[in-house]
Coordinates of C-alpha atoms in Angstrom, one line a residue:
X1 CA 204.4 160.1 146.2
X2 CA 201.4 161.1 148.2
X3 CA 201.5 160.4 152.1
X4 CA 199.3 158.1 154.0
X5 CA 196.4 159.8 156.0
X6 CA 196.6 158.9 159.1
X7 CA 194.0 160.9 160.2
X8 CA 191.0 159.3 157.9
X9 CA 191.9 155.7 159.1
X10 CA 192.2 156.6 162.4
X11 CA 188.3 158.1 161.4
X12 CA 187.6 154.6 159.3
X13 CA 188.4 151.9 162.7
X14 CA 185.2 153.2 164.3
X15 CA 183.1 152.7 161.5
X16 CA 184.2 149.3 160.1
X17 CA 183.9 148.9 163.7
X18 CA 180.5 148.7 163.4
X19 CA 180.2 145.9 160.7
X20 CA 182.5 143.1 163.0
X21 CA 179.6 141.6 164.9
X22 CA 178.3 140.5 161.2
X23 CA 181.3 139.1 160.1
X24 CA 181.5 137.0 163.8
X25 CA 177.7 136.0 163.5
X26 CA 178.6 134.3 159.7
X27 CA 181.8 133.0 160.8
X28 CA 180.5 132.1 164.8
X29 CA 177.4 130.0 163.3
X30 CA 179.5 128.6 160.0
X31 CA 182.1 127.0 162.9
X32 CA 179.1 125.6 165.2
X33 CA 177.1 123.9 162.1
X34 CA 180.8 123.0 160.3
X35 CA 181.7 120.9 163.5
X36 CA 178.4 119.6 164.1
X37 CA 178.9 118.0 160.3
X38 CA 182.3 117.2 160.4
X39 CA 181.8 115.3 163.6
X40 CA 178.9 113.0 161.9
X41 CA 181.3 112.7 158.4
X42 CA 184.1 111.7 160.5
X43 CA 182.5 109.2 162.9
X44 CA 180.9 107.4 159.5
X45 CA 184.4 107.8 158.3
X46 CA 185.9 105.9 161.4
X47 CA 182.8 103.2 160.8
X48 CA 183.5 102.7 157.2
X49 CA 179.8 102.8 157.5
X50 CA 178.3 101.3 154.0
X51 CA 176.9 103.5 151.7
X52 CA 177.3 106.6 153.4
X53 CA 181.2 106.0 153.7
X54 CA 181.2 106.3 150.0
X55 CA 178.9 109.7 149.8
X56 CA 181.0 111.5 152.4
X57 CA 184.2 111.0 150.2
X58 CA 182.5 112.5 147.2
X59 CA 181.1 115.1 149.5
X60 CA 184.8 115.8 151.2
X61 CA 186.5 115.7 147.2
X62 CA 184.2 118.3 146.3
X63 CA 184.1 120.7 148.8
X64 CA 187.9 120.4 149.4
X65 CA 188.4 120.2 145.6
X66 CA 186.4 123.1 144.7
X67 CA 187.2 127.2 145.4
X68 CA 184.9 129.0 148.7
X69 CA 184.2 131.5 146.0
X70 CA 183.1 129.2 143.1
X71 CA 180.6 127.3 146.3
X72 CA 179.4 130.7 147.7
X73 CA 178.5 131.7 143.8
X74 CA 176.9 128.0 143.2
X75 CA 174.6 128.3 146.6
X76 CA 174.0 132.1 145.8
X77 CA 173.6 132.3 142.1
X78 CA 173.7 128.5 140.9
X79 CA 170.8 126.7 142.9
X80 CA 167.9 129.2 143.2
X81 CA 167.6 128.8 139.2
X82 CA 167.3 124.8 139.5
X83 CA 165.3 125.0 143.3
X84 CA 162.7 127.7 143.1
X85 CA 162.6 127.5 147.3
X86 CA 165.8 128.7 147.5
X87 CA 164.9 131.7 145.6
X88 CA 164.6 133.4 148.8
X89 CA 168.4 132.9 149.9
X90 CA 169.8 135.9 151.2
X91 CA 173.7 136.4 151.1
X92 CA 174.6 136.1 155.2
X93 CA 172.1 132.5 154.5
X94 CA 174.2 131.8 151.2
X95 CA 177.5 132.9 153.0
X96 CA 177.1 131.0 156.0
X97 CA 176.1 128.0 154.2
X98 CA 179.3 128.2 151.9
X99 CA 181.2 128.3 155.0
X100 CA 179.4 125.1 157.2
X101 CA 180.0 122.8 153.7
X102 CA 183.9 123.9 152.9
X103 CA 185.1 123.9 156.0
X104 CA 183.2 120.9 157.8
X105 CA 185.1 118.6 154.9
X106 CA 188.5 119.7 156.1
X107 CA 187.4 119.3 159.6
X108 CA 185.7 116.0 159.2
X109 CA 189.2 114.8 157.9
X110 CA 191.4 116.3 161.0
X111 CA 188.7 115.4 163.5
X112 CA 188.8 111.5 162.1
X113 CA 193.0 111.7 162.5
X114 CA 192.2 112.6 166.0
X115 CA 190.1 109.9 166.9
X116 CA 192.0 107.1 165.3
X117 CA 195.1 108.8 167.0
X118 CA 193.4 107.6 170.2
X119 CA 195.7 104.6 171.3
X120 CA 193.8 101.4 170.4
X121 CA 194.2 99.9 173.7
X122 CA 191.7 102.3 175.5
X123 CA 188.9 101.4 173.0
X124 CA 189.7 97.6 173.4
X125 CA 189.5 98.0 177.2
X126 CA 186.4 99.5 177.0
X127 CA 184.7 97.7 174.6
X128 CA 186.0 94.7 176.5
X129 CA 184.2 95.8 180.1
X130 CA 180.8 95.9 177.8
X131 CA 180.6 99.8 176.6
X132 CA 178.9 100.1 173.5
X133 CA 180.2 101.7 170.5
X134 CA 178.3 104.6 170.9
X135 CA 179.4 105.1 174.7
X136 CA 182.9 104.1 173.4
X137 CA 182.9 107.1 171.2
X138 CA 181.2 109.7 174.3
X139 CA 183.3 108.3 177.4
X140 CA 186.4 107.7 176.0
X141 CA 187.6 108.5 171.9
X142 CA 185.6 112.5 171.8
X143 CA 187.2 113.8 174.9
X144 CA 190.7 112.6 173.9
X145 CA 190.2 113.4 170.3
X146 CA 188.8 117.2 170.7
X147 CA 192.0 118.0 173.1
X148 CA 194.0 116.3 169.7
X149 CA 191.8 118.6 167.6
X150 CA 191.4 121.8 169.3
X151 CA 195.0 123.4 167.5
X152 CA 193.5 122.5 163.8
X153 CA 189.9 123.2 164.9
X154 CA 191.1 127.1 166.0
X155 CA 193.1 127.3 162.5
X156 CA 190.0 126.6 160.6
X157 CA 187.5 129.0 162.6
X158 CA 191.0 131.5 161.9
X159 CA 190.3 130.6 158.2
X160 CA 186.6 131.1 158.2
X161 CA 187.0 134.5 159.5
X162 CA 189.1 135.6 157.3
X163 CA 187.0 133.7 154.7
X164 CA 183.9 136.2 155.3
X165 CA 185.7 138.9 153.3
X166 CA 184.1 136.7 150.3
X167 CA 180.4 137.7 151.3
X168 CA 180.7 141.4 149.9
X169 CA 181.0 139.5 146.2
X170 CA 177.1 138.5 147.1
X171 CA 176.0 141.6 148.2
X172 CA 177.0 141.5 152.5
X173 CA 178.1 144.4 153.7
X174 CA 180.3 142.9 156.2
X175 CA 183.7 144.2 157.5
X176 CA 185.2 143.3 153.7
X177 CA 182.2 145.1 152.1
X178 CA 181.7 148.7 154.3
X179 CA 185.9 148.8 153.6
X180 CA 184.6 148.7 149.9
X181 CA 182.4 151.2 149.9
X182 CA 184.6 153.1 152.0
X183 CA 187.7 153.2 149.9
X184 CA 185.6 153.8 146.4
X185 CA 183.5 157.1 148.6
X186 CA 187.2 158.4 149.3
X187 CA 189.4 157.1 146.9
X188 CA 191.8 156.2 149.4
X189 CA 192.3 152.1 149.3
X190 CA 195.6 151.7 150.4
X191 CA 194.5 153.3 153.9
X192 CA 191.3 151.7 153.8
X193 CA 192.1 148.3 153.0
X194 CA 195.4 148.5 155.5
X195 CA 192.7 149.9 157.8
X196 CA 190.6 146.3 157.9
X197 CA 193.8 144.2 157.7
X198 CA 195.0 145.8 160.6
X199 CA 191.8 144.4 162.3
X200 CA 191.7 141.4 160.6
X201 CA 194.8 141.1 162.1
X202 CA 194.0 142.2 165.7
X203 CA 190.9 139.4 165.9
X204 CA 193.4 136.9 164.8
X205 CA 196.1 137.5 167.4
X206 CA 193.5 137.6 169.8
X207 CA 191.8 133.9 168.9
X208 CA 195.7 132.9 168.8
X209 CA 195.8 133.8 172.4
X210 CA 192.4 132.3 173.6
X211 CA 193.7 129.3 171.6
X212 CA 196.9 128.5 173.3
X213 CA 194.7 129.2 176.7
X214 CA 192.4 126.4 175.6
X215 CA 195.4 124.3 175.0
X216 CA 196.9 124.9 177.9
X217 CA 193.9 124.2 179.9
X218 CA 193.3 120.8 178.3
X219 CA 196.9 119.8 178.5
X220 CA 196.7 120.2 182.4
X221 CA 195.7 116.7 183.2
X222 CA 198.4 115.6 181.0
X223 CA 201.5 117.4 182.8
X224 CA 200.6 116.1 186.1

């Protein structure tokens, strides 16, 4: 039994180092467009909207129903051969996609719990003093809802950066794919790979902190 080098991963942090900001731009910009589309499924969810009620419940059944990987390989692989457009997909584009269309159907679902969770009496109040639906949702059911939200919310942006270890099977050299390259340059993958878990590790304990900061801050008017 060989022993661990110490000394090479100590060598390795600095240089898988220099891959992080990619993997927080994919994940970063996959959380901001995710929201932005779970929001709009959820709110035609709460609606029962016609029409479109039915198309986001195929869309949320598929994208929940269906692997990251198999999506990433369909948007990467799979549509360029039936859209010649898309052709021109690159694999942060394809990754970053993958990532807004899984995730926003798990958040559309926990941000819709949230909002019905709002206590029915608030809405009626408001709806009975003239607001309209759409000031309903601004004034009163968001702001309650997101501070309802915030703990599943931080999970899944957790989730999606740990999920951009799948973009070195298209090609990204992100903080998954320099470990790669890495570990088969050296043939030393045990350090190498314990090497990025280790900082996988380190980003998540740190969003765990700034997420029971948030909490704490939007739980303020409640404790008084």
């Amino acid at each position: 039994m060989r022993e661990l080098d110490f000394g090479y991963m100590l060598e390795l942090f600095p240089i898988l180092l220099r891959y992080l900001p990619l993997t927080l731009e994919m994940a970063g910009a996959g959380m901001v467009l995710a929201l932005v589309l779970a929001c709009l499924l959820a709110v035609i969810r709460v609606l029962k909207l016609p029409g479109l009620n039915a198309l986001t419940l195929l869309f949320i059944s598929f994208f929940r129903g269906t692997p990251l990987l198999v999506q990433l390989f369909l948007f990467y692989y799979g549509l360029p051969q039936l859209l010649a457009f898309l052709t021109q997909i690159n694999g942060v584009t394809a990754t970053i996609m993958g990532l807004t269309l899984h995730f926003s159907a798990y958040m559309a679902e926990s941000i819709r719990a949230a909002i019905v969770g709002v206590d029915r009496s608030q809405t009626e109040a408001a709806l009975s003093i003239g607001m309209t639906n759409a000031q309903l949702m601004r004034r009163i059911v968001l702001p309650q809802a997101t501070r309802i939200a915030v703990p599943t919310l931080m999970n899944y942006f957790i989730d999606m950066i740990k999920a951009t270890s799948l973009a070195f099977t298209l090609g990204v050299t992100e903080l998954m794919g320099a470990t790669q390259k890495e570990a088969a340059g050296s043939f030393l993958y045990f350090e190498a790979f314990i090497t990025v878990a280790i900082l996988y590790w380190g980003i998540v304990e740190l969003l765990a902190w700034a997420q029971r900061r948030l909490e704490s801050r939007l739980g303020e008017a409640y404790r008084r």
